[in-house]
Short mmCIF file of C-alpha atoms (C1' of nucleotides) in Angstrom, two decimals:
data_model
loop_
_atom_site.label_atom_id
_atom_site.label_comp_id
_atom_site.label_asym_id
_atom_site.label_seq_id
_atom_site.Cartn_x
_atom_site.Cartn_y
_atom_site.Cartn_z
CA MET H 1 126.98 140.98 89.70
CA PRO H 2 130.42 140.14 91.00
CA ARG H 3 132.79 137.96 89.06
CA VAL H 4 135.38 135.77 90.66
CA SER H 5 137.95 136.67 88.04
CA PRO H 6 138.07 139.96 86.15
CA ASN H 7 139.20 138.11 83.02
CA ARG H 8 137.92 135.05 81.26
CA ALA H 9 139.18 131.74 82.61
CA PRO H 10 142.93 131.60 82.00
CA GLY H 11 144.17 129.10 79.48
CA ARG H 12 141.08 129.27 77.35
CA PRO H 13 141.23 130.81 73.88
CA PRO H 14 139.51 134.17 73.37
CA ARG H 15 135.90 134.21 72.28
CA GLY H 16 134.88 134.96 68.75
CA HIS H 17 138.31 135.28 67.20
CA SER H 18 139.54 134.16 63.85
CA PRO H 19 140.80 130.57 63.55
CA ALA H 20 144.23 132.02 62.78
CA SER H 21 144.51 133.80 66.09
CA ASP H 22 143.10 130.78 67.88
CA ALA H 23 145.90 128.72 66.42
CA ARG H 24 148.50 131.30 67.39
CA PHE H 25 147.07 131.39 70.89
CA HIS H 26 147.36 127.65 71.29
CA ARG H 27 150.83 127.54 69.80
CA ARG H 28 152.07 130.25 72.16
CA LEU H 29 150.45 128.50 75.06
CA GLY H 30 152.10 125.23 74.14
CA GLU H 31 155.51 126.85 73.78
CA VAL H 32 155.29 128.35 77.24
CA LEU H 33 154.21 125.00 78.66
CA GLY H 34 157.20 123.39 77.02
CA HIS H 35 159.65 125.83 78.54
CA ALA H 36 157.92 125.59 81.89
CA THR H 37 158.31 121.81 81.75
CA GLU H 38 162.06 122.19 81.30
CA VAL H 39 162.34 124.55 84.26
CA PHE H 40 160.16 122.43 86.56
CA CYS H 41 162.16 119.39 85.52
CA GLU H 42 165.48 121.01 86.31
CA LYS H 43 164.68 122.92 89.50
CA GLY H 44 161.59 121.17 90.83
CA TYR H 45 158.18 122.74 91.30
CA GLU H 46 158.96 124.50 94.57
CA GLY H 47 162.45 125.41 93.47
CA ALA H 48 161.34 127.07 90.24
CA SER H 49 160.09 130.64 90.52
CA MET H 50 157.61 132.38 88.28
CA ARG H 51 160.48 134.66 87.30
CA ASP H 52 162.47 131.60 86.17
CA LEU H 53 159.53 130.53 84.06
CA SER H 54 159.12 134.04 82.70
CA ARG H 55 162.77 134.24 81.68
CA ALA H 56 162.81 130.77 80.11
CA SER H 57 159.62 131.23 78.14
CA GLY H 58 160.20 134.83 77.08
CA MET H 59 156.80 135.84 78.41
CA SER H 60 156.48 138.54 81.00
CA LEU H 61 155.44 137.77 84.54
CA ALA H 62 152.09 139.43 84.03
CA GLY H 63 151.70 137.54 80.77
CA LEU H 64 152.09 134.23 82.55
CA TYR H 65 149.32 135.16 84.95
CA HIS H 66 147.16 136.32 82.09
CA TYR H 67 147.52 132.96 80.37
CA PHE H 68 147.69 130.55 83.27
CA GLY H 69 146.31 132.22 86.36
CA SER H 70 148.74 130.69 88.86
CA LYS H 71 151.91 128.69 89.22
CA GLU H 72 149.92 125.72 90.41
CA ARG H 73 147.74 125.77 87.32
CA LEU H 74 150.83 125.73 85.16
CA LEU H 75 151.99 122.52 86.79
CA TYR H 76 148.50 121.14 86.52
CA LEU H 77 148.31 121.76 82.78
CA ILE H 78 151.70 120.12 82.23
CA GLN H 79 150.76 117.06 84.22
CA LYS H 80 147.34 116.79 82.71
CA GLU H 81 148.54 116.99 79.13
CA THR H 82 151.37 114.54 79.73
CA PHE H 83 149.19 112.00 81.47
CA THR H 84 146.25 112.35 79.09
CA THR H 85 148.53 111.82 76.12
CA ILE H 86 150.22 108.69 77.40
CA LEU H 87 146.87 107.26 78.45
CA GLN H 88 145.32 107.89 75.06
CA LYS H 89 148.28 106.41 73.20
CA LEU H 90 148.01 103.35 75.43
CA LYS H 91 144.33 102.82 74.71
CA THR H 92 144.95 103.03 70.98
CA ARG H 93 147.83 100.57 71.08
CA LEU H 94 146.05 98.06 73.27
CA GLU H 95 143.61 97.46 70.44
CA GLU H 96 146.43 95.77 68.54
CA SER H 97 146.31 92.56 70.54
CA ASP H 98 144.06 90.33 72.60
CA GLU H 99 146.82 88.13 73.93
CA PRO H 100 147.49 88.87 77.65
CA GLU H 101 151.27 88.65 77.58
CA GLN H 102 151.47 90.73 74.45
CA ARG H 103 149.21 93.35 76.01
CA VAL H 104 151.50 93.68 79.01
CA ARG H 105 154.40 94.06 76.59
CA ILE H 106 152.47 96.80 74.82
CA PHE H 107 151.90 98.57 78.11
CA ILE H 108 155.59 98.51 78.94
CA LEU H 109 156.69 99.61 75.50
CA ASN H 110 154.15 102.42 75.38
CA HIS H 111 155.19 103.69 78.79
CA LEU H 112 158.91 103.57 78.08
CA GLU H 113 158.67 105.03 74.60
CA TYR H 114 156.66 107.97 75.82
CA PHE H 115 158.82 108.31 78.92
CA LEU H 116 162.02 108.57 76.91
CA ALA H 117 160.54 110.74 74.17
CA ASN H 118 159.05 113.12 76.73
CA GLN H 119 161.47 112.64 79.60
CA GLU H 120 161.07 116.10 81.13
CA GLY H 121 157.31 115.97 81.25
CA MET H 122 157.29 112.48 82.68
CA LYS H 123 159.83 113.42 85.33
CA VAL H 124 157.67 116.37 86.34
CA LEU H 125 154.69 114.04 86.44
CA SER H 126 156.47 111.43 88.55
CA HIS H 127 158.53 113.65 90.78
CA GLU H 128 155.99 116.39 91.54
CA ASP H 129 153.29 113.91 92.41
CA GLU H 130 152.25 115.58 95.66
CA ALA H 131 152.71 119.21 94.65
CA LEU H 132 149.14 119.93 93.54
CA LYS H 133 146.57 120.58 96.24
CA ASN H 134 142.83 119.99 96.44
CA GLY H 135 140.88 120.01 93.18
CA LEU H 136 143.72 120.11 90.71
CA GLY H 137 145.59 117.37 92.53
CA SER H 138 142.63 115.04 92.71
CA GLU H 139 141.95 115.46 89.02
CA ILE H 140 145.45 114.24 88.17
CA ALA H 141 145.08 111.52 90.77
CA ALA H 142 141.96 110.30 88.99
CA ILE H 143 143.83 109.91 85.70
CA LYS H 144 146.59 108.09 87.52
CA ARG H 145 144.09 105.75 89.07
CA GLU H 146 142.64 104.90 85.67
CA TYR H 147 146.11 104.25 84.31
CA TYR H 148 146.87 102.00 87.26
CA ARG H 149 143.62 100.08 86.93
CA ILE H 150 144.26 99.37 83.28
CA CYS H 151 147.61 97.89 84.14
CA LEU H 152 146.11 95.90 86.97
CA GLY H 153 143.51 94.57 84.55
CA LEU H 154 146.19 93.44 82.14
CA MET H 155 147.96 91.66 84.95
CA GLU H 156 144.87 89.85 86.13
CA ALA H 157 144.07 88.77 82.61
CA LEU H 158 147.54 87.30 82.41
CA LYS H 159 147.04 85.54 85.72
CA ARG H 160 143.74 84.05 84.58
CA GLU H 161 145.04 82.81 81.27
CA ARG H 162 148.17 81.20 82.70
CA HIS H 163 146.73 80.10 86.02
CA LEU H 164 149.26 82.09 88.02
CA ASP H 165 148.93 83.16 91.62
CA PHE H 166 151.27 86.11 92.12
CA ASP H 167 150.06 89.24 93.87
CA ALA H 168 148.91 91.58 91.10
CA ARG H 169 149.17 94.75 93.17
CA THR H 170 152.78 94.17 94.12
CA ALA H 171 153.55 93.22 90.53
CA VAL H 172 151.99 96.35 89.06
CA MET H 173 153.63 98.64 91.60
CA SER H 174 156.97 96.95 91.04
CA LEU H 175 156.58 97.42 87.32
CA PHE H 176 155.76 101.11 87.74
CA GLY H 177 158.78 101.46 89.98
CA MET H 178 161.08 99.85 87.43
CA MET H 179 159.82 102.11 84.69
CA ASN H 180 159.39 105.41 86.51
CA TRP H 181 162.78 105.22 88.15
CA ILE H 182 164.40 105.51 84.75
CA TYR H 183 164.68 109.26 84.89
CA THR H 184 167.28 108.90 87.64
CA TRP H 185 169.69 106.78 85.62
CA TYR H 186 168.88 106.55 81.92
CA ASN H 187 171.76 107.34 79.59
CA PRO H 188 170.95 106.94 75.90
CA ARG H 189 174.57 106.18 75.05
CA VAL H 190 174.68 103.19 77.37
CA ASP H 191 171.14 102.00 77.79
CA GLY H 192 169.85 101.86 74.23
CA ASN H 193 166.52 103.10 72.95
CA ALA H 194 163.05 102.53 74.30
CA ARG H 195 162.46 99.31 72.34
CA GLU H 196 165.62 97.68 73.66
CA LEU H 197 164.95 98.84 77.18
CA ALA H 198 161.34 97.68 77.02
CA GLN H 199 162.57 94.32 75.77
CA ARG H 200 164.99 93.87 78.65
CA MET H 201 162.66 95.14 81.33
CA GLY H 202 159.79 93.19 79.91
CA ASP H 203 161.88 90.02 79.97
CA ILE H 204 162.87 90.53 83.58
CA PHE H 205 159.39 91.41 84.71
CA LEU H 206 157.38 88.90 82.71
CA SER H 207 159.69 85.98 83.31
CA GLY H 208 159.55 86.85 86.97
CA VAL H 209 155.83 87.09 87.13
CA MET H 210 155.25 83.98 85.04
CA SER H 211 157.74 81.77 86.82
CA GLY H 212 154.87 80.17 88.73
CA ASP H 213 153.22 79.03 85.51
CA PRO H 214 152.14 75.41 86.05
CA ARG H 215 152.99 74.74 82.43
CA SER H 216 156.61 75.43 83.36
CA THR H 217 158.61 72.71 85.09
CA ARG H 218 160.78 75.22 86.88
CA ARG H 219 159.62 75.92 90.43
CA ARG H 220 162.96 75.87 92.16
CA SER H 221 163.29 79.46 93.23
CA ARG H 222 159.76 79.94 94.47
CA ALA H 223 159.56 76.64 96.27
CA ARG H 224 162.82 76.98 98.10
CA HIS H 225 161.96 80.34 99.63
CA LYS H 226 158.35 79.92 100.56
CA LEU H 227 157.88 81.40 104.01
CA MET U 1 194.87 134.16 112.07
CA PRO U 2 191.44 134.48 110.52
CA ARG U 3 188.84 131.82 110.97
CA VAL U 4 186.25 131.03 108.38
CA SER U 5 183.56 130.60 111.00
CA PRO U 6 183.39 132.49 114.29
CA ASN U 7 182.18 129.31 115.99
CA ARG U 8 183.41 125.77 115.90
CA ALA U 9 182.21 123.71 112.98
CA PRO U 10 178.45 123.24 113.40
CA GLY U 11 177.26 119.80 114.26
CA ARG U 12 180.37 118.86 116.15
CA PRO U 13 180.21 118.34 119.91
CA PRO U 14 181.90 120.94 122.11
CA ARG U 15 185.50 120.38 123.12
CA GLY U 16 186.50 119.26 126.57
CA HIS U 17 183.09 118.80 128.12
CA SER U 18 181.85 116.09 130.38
CA PRO U 19 180.64 112.86 128.77
CA ALA U 20 177.20 113.67 130.15
CA SER U 21 176.89 116.93 128.23
CA ASP U 22 178.37 115.31 125.16
CA ALA U 23 175.62 112.73 125.29
CA ARG U 24 172.98 115.39 125.79
CA PHE U 25 174.39 117.31 122.84
CA HIS U 26 174.17 114.29 120.57
CA ARG U 27 170.70 113.39 121.74
CA ARG U 28 169.41 116.92 121.11
CA LEU U 29 171.05 116.92 117.70
CA GLY U 30 169.48 113.60 116.82
CA GLU U 31 166.04 114.72 117.91
CA VAL U 32 166.20 117.79 115.71
CA LEU U 33 167.36 115.67 112.78
CA GLY U 34 164.42 113.37 113.34
CA HIS U 35 161.91 116.19 113.27
CA ALA U 36 163.62 117.75 110.27
CA THR U 37 163.34 114.44 108.45
CA GLU U 38 159.57 114.43 109.01
CA VAL U 39 159.21 117.96 107.68
CA PHE U 40 161.43 117.39 104.64
CA CYS U 41 159.52 114.20 103.95
CA GLU U 42 156.16 115.91 104.07
CA LYS U 43 156.88 119.21 102.33
CA GLY U 44 159.99 118.48 100.32
CA TYR U 45 163.36 120.15 100.73
CA GLU U 46 162.53 123.32 98.84
CA GLY U 47 159.02 123.45 100.23
CA ALA U 48 160.10 123.23 103.86
CA SER U 49 161.24 126.46 105.46
CA MET U 50 163.69 126.84 108.30
CA ARG U 51 160.77 128.21 110.31
CA ASP U 52 158.86 124.98 109.67
CA LEU U 53 161.86 123.03 110.94
CA SER U 54 162.19 125.34 113.91
CA ARG U 55 158.56 124.91 114.88
CA ALA U 56 158.62 121.13 114.44
CA SER U 57 161.81 120.59 116.39
CA GLY U 58 161.14 123.11 119.16
CA MET U 59 164.51 124.75 118.57
CA SER U 60 164.72 128.42 117.73
CA LEU U 61 165.75 129.59 114.30
CA ALA U 62 169.09 130.82 115.57
CA GLY U 63 169.55 127.55 117.43
CA LEU U 64 169.23 125.60 114.21
CA TYR U 65 171.96 127.69 112.65
CA HIS U 66 174.13 127.25 115.71
CA TYR U 67 173.89 123.48 115.44
CA PHE U 68 173.73 122.94 111.71
CA GLY U 69 175.04 126.00 109.92
CA SER U 70 172.62 125.93 107.01
CA LYS U 71 169.49 124.33 105.63
CA GLU U 72 171.56 122.44 103.10
CA ARG U 73 173.77 120.96 105.80
CA LEU U 74 170.67 119.72 107.60
CA LEU U 75 169.58 117.79 104.54
CA TYR U 76 173.12 116.57 104.08
CA LEU U 77 173.31 115.18 107.61
CA ILE U 78 169.97 113.41 107.21
CA GLN U 79 170.98 111.84 103.91
CA LYS U 80 174.43 110.90 105.11
CA GLU U 81 173.24 109.21 108.28
CA THR U 82 170.46 107.36 106.48
CA PHE U 83 172.70 106.14 103.71
CA THR U 84 175.64 105.29 105.93
CA THR U 85 173.41 103.25 108.19
CA ILE U 86 171.79 101.17 105.46
CA LEU U 87 175.17 100.58 103.86
CA GLN U 88 176.71 99.43 107.08
CA LYS U 89 173.81 97.11 107.89
CA LEU U 90 174.14 95.64 104.43
CA LYS U 91 177.84 94.91 104.79
CA THR U 92 177.24 93.15 108.08
CA ARG U 93 174.41 91.03 106.72
CA LEU U 94 176.25 90.04 103.57
CA GLU U 95 178.73 88.13 105.69
CA GLU U 96 175.97 85.65 106.44
CA SER U 97 176.16 83.92 103.07
CA ASP U 98 178.44 83.14 100.15
CA GLU U 99 175.72 81.88 97.87
CA PRO U 100 175.00 84.43 95.07
CA GLU U 101 171.22 84.10 94.98
CA GLN U 102 171.01 84.26 98.74
CA ARG U 103 173.20 87.37 98.76
CA VAL U 104 170.86 89.13 96.35
CA ARG U 105 167.97 88.15 98.60
CA ILE U 106 169.86 89.61 101.54
CA PHE U 107 170.35 92.84 99.63
CA ILE U 108 166.65 93.13 98.86
CA LEU U 109 165.55 92.26 102.37
CA ASN U 110 168.02 94.67 103.95
CA HIS U 111 166.92 97.49 101.67
CA LEU U 112 163.22 96.93 102.20
CA GLU U 113 163.46 96.39 105.93
CA TYR U 114 165.38 99.59 106.41
CA PHE U 115 163.17 101.43 103.93
CA LEU U 116 160.00 100.53 105.75
CA ALA U 117 161.45 101.00 109.23
CA ASN U 118 162.86 104.39 108.27
CA GLN U 119 160.44 105.40 105.55
CA GLU U 120 160.73 109.15 106.03
CA GLY U 121 164.49 109.22 105.89
CA MET U 122 164.58 106.96 102.84
CA LYS U 123 162.02 109.07 101.05
CA VAL U 124 164.08 112.17 101.71
CA LEU U 125 167.12 110.30 100.45
CA SER U 126 165.39 109.11 97.29
CA HIS U 127 163.27 112.11 96.50
CA GLU U 128 165.72 114.90 97.28
CA ASP U 129 168.48 113.32 95.27
CA GLU U 130 169.46 116.46 93.36
CA ALA U 131 168.90 119.02 96.09
CA LEU U 132 172.46 119.15 97.45
CA LYS U 133 175.02 121.16 95.51
CA ASN U 134 178.76 120.85 95.05
CA GLY U 135 180.72 119.24 97.86
CA LEU U 136 177.89 117.97 100.01
CA GLY U 137 176.09 116.52 97.01
CA SER U 138 179.12 114.68 95.68
CA GLU U 139 179.80 113.17 99.07
CA ILE U 140 176.34 111.60 99.13
CA ALA U 141 176.76 110.61 95.50
CA ALA U 142 179.92 108.74 96.42
CA ILE U 143 178.09 106.66 99.03
CA LYS U 144 175.37 105.96 96.51
CA ARG U 145 177.92 104.81 93.99
CA GLU U 146 179.41 102.39 96.48
CA TYR U 147 175.96 101.04 97.29
CA TYR U 148 175.25 100.61 93.59
CA ARG U 149 178.55 98.87 92.92
CA ILE U 150 177.95 96.38 95.68
CA CYS U 151 174.62 95.46 94.15
CA LEU U 152 176.16 95.27 90.70
CA GLY U 153 178.82 92.94 92.10
CA LEU U 154 176.17 90.66 93.58
CA MET U 155 174.41 90.55 90.23
CA GLU U 156 177.54 89.67 88.32
CA ALA U 157 178.41 86.96 90.80
CA LEU U 158 174.97 85.51 90.18
CA LYS U 159 175.48 85.71 86.43
CA ARG U 160 178.84 83.92 86.67
CA GLU U 161 177.58 81.15 88.87
CA ARG U 162 174.46 80.43 86.79
CA HIS U 163 175.94 81.21 83.37
CA LEU U 164 173.33 83.89 82.68
CA ASP U 165 173.61 86.66 80.15
CA PHE U 166 171.20 89.39 81.23
CA ASP U 167 172.31 93.01 81.35
CA ALA U 168 173.43 93.61 84.92
CA ARG U 169 173.08 97.40 84.78
CA THR U 170 169.47 97.29 83.65
CA ALA U 171 168.76 94.62 86.23
CA VAL U 172 170.26 96.59 89.11
CA MET U 173 168.54 99.80 88.10
CA SER U 174 165.24 98.00 87.70
CA LEU U 175 165.64 96.49 91.12
CA PHE U 176 166.37 99.88 92.67
CA GLY U 177 163.33 101.26 90.91
CA MET U 178 161.08 98.51 92.24
CA MET U 179 162.32 99.06 95.76
CA ASN U 180 162.65 102.84 95.91
CA TRP U 181 159.26 103.44 94.37
CA ILE U 182 157.66 101.89 97.44
CA TYR U 183 157.28 105.18 99.25
CA THR U 184 154.68 106.23 96.68
CA TRP U 185 152.34 103.31 97.32
CA TYR U 186 153.17 101.24 100.37
CA ASN U 187 150.29 100.63 102.73
CA PRO U 188 151.13 98.42 105.72
CA ARG U 189 147.53 97.24 106.03
CA VAL U 190 147.49 95.86 102.51
CA ASP U 191 151.05 95.13 101.56
CA GLY U 192 152.36 93.22 104.54
CA ASN U 193 155.67 93.69 106.31
CA ALA U 194 159.13 93.98 104.88
CA ARG U 195 159.81 90.23 104.89
CA GLU U 196 156.70 89.44 102.90
CA LEU U 197 157.31 92.27 100.49
CA ALA U 198 160.95 91.29 100.05
CA GLN U 199 159.81 87.74 99.39
CA ARG U 200 157.38 88.77 96.66
CA MET U 201 159.66 91.31 95.04
CA GLY U 202 162.59 88.98 95.29
CA ASP U 203 160.58 86.24 93.58
CA ILE U 204 159.56 88.51 90.73
CA PHE U 205 162.99 89.93 90.25
CA LEU U 206 165.08 86.80 90.69
CA SER U 207 162.85 84.55 88.66
CA GLY U 208 162.94 87.18 85.96
CA VAL U 209 166.65 87.56 85.97
CA MET U 210 167.32 83.83 86.18
CA SER U 211 164.88 82.77 83.50
CA GLY U 212 167.79 82.40 81.08
CA ASP U 213 169.48 79.83 83.30
CA PRO U 214 170.60 77.00 81.01
CA ARG U 215 169.82 74.60 83.82
CA SER U 216 166.19 75.58 83.39
CA THR U 217 164.23 74.03 80.54
CA ARG U 218 161.98 77.03 80.23
CA ARG U 219 163.09 79.46 77.52
CA ARG U 220 159.73 80.19 75.98
CA SER U 221 159.32 83.81 76.87
CA ARG U 222 162.83 84.95 76.04
CA ALA U 223 163.10 83.01 72.81
CA ARG U 224 159.82 84.19 71.39
CA HIS U 225 160.62 87.87 71.75
CA LYS U 226 164.25 88.05 70.76
CA LEU U 227 164.64 91.09 68.53
"C1'" DA Z 1 138.19 155.53 61.81
"C1'" DA Z 2 136.37 154.40 65.83
"C1'" DT Z 3 135.61 150.97 69.20
"C1'" DT Z 4 136.50 147.14 71.82
"C1'" DA Z 5 138.80 143.23 73.53
"C1'" DA Z 6 143.14 140.78 74.07
"C1'" DT Z 7 147.73 141.08 75.25
"C1'" DT Z 8 151.99 142.99 77.11
"C1'" DA Z 9 154.99 145.60 80.30
"C1'" DG Z 10 156.87 147.57 84.56
"C1'" DA Z 11 156.27 148.53 89.02
"C1'" DA Z 12 154.69 147.41 93.17
"C1'" DC Z 13 152.32 144.56 97.03
"C1'" DG Z 14 152.72 142.08 101.45
"C1'" DA Z 15 154.50 137.86 102.93
"C1'" DA Z 16 157.90 134.62 103.50
"C1'" DC Z 17 162.48 133.18 102.55
"C1'" DG Z 18 167.55 131.82 104.39
"C1'" DT Z 19 170.59 133.86 107.19
"C1'" DT Z 20 172.93 136.97 110.67
"C1'" DC Z 21 173.52 139.64 114.82
"C1'" DG Z 22 174.14 141.01 119.53
"C1'" DA Z 23 172.63 140.41 123.80
"C1'" DA Z 24 171.03 137.41 127.46
"C1'" DC Z 25 171.49 133.11 129.70
"C1'" DT Z 26 173.60 128.61 131.36
"C1'" DG Z 27 176.70 125.60 133.73
"C1'" DA Z 28 181.07 123.93 134.66
"C1'" DA Z 29 186.13 125.32 135.60
"C1'" DT Z 30 189.01 128.59 137.77
"C1'" DA N 1 182.96 134.96 142.66
"C1'" DT N 2 184.54 135.40 138.40
"C1'" DT N 3 185.34 133.78 134.03
"C1'" DC N 4 184.32 131.99 129.75
"C1'" DA N 5 182.89 128.92 126.14
"C1'" DG N 6 178.67 127.03 124.78
"C1'" DT N 7 173.86 127.84 124.07
"C1'" DT N 8 169.52 130.19 123.30
"C1'" DC N 9 166.72 133.91 121.95
"C1'" DG N 10 164.06 137.72 119.63
"C1'" DA N 11 164.69 140.84 116.25
"C1'" DA N 12 166.17 142.15 112.18
"C1'" DC N 13 168.90 141.88 107.66
"C1'" DG N 14 168.41 142.06 102.52
"C1'" DT N 15 166.36 139.20 99.00
"C1'" DT N 16 163.07 136.80 96.60
"C1'" DC N 17 158.63 134.79 96.52
"C1'" DG N 18 153.67 134.46 94.16
"C1'" DT N 19 150.60 137.62 92.83
"C1'" DT N 20 148.20 142.02 91.53
"C1'" DC N 21 147.59 146.57 89.67
"C1'" DT N 22 147.48 150.14 86.22
"C1'" DA N 23 148.55 151.75 82.10
"C1'" DA N 24 150.25 151.23 77.47
"C1'" DT N 25 150.14 148.63 73.22
"C1'" DT N 26 148.47 145.60 69.83
"C1'" DA N 27 145.07 143.24 66.94
"C1'" DA N 28 140.39 142.29 65.47
"C1'" DT N 29 135.61 143.96 64.67
"C1'" DT N 30 132.35 147.52 63.62
#
DNA sequence: AATTAATTAGAACGAACGTTCGAACTGAAT
DNA sequence: ATTCAGTTCGAACGTTCGTTCTAATTAATT
C-alpha cells in the first residue's frame, strides 16, 4: 500500500508521545514560524530562500522540510495563524457592544491593535496575498472572505440604523485600504499607539461615512459634488 | 581610458542615427517595458524571471540586457516612468483650481484615473516598493516624497482655510491607503469608473476630514469619542 | 538493554536563476 | 564595396533555488 508521504503529515505533533514532548514540539514549531515571519516580511516570499529561513531559525534545511513539508506550507501556516487569531479576537470583542457605530469602532481598533502588535505577520498576510496557489490559497481566501463579510455586515447595520445611503462595498474596501497600508508608513515615534491611530482613523472614516445622516444638517459637501 | 561598460549606457538611444531609427528604438523599448510591466504585475518582481520577460516581450535574453542592463534597471524604468507621468499630470491639473477642497478632489481624481487606466504599472509601483536597492531605489523614493509632500500641502491648505485641526499626516497616509489598495479589489463591472469611484472616495474622505469644521454644526461623533 | 520512532545533519539532485560572451547579422555612412 | 556601430542570437557561465536522500543521532517505549 503506497503512501503519498513517507512521514506523517508535516506540522502535526508525533503520535503517542508524552505531553512534555508535545509541548516542546509546538514551542519549537512556533519559534521557527516566528523567525520565518521575520524573513518573509523583510525579503518577501519569493525573495526569501529556504536557506535564509534555515539560518534565521537555527533549524537545518532538512529539519524545515521534516516539520513543514514545503516553503509554501510555511507561508500558509503563518498566514493561517495570523488571520485566525485576528478573526477570533474580533469575534470576542464584538460581543461587547450592540451599538452599530461602536461596533465599527471595535472593528477598527481590533484590526489596528493586532496589526501594530504583530506587524510582521500582518505585512506577510497583506503583501503576500497572491503567493499561495490552489488549495492553500483558497483556504486563506475563505478566512479573508469571512473577515470581509463581518465588516460589511457592521457597515450595513450602521446604514440601517442611521438611514444612510453610502456604498458599503466601497466604504469597507476603503477602510481596509486605510488600515492595511499602515505597514508602509507607520512610525511609532510619530504616529502614536494603536488606540490613538484607531481614534484618528475612525474619526476620519466614520465622519465621512455618516456625513449623509439625515439627522445632520450638514449636506454641503455631498450636495455640491453630486454627479 | 577604461570604460565601465563596453557599450553605451543601456536604455539610451544610439548616437547620430536618423530620427526614424531613433523613433523605432524608442517604440521597441516602450513595447518591452509594457510587456515587462504585465509580467511583474502578475508574478511579482522576484517571482518573474528574465526568461519570463524575454518570452513575453519577444526579445531574446541577450537583447534585454543590451537594452536594459539588468533586471533591476527594468523595474526602475517602469517605476520611474509610471511615477513621473502621474506626477506630471497632477501638476498640470492642479493649475485648474485655487480652491483647497477642489484641489484635494483633483488629487484624488487624478490618482484614481491614472491608477485605473494604468493598473498594472501602478500595482508594480505600489507593490514592489522595496525591491530596488541603493541608488535606483532612492531615486524613486525621492519622486514619492515629492508626491507625498504635494498632497500634504493640499491638506494643510484645506486645514488653514477651514480652520480644521485634524492630523494631516494620518489623513494623507489614510488617503493613500484607500487609493492604493484598489488594485486588490477593484472590479470594473461592480465598482464603476474612476470618476464615480473618486466621487465616492472623495466624499468619504473629505466629509471625514472636514467634520471638525467650525462652520458645521455637527460635532457629535468627534465630541463623543475624544480620549 | 533492546527496540523503535522522531529528529537532525550534510551532501547531493536537477532545474532555474541573473548575467555574460562571442559570433553572426543589419543597415546606414564612407 | 567596405566599414563599423548597433543589434540580435544561441549557448554557456557560475550560483542558487526548492527539494530529496541516506545515514547518524537522539529520545521515548518496551
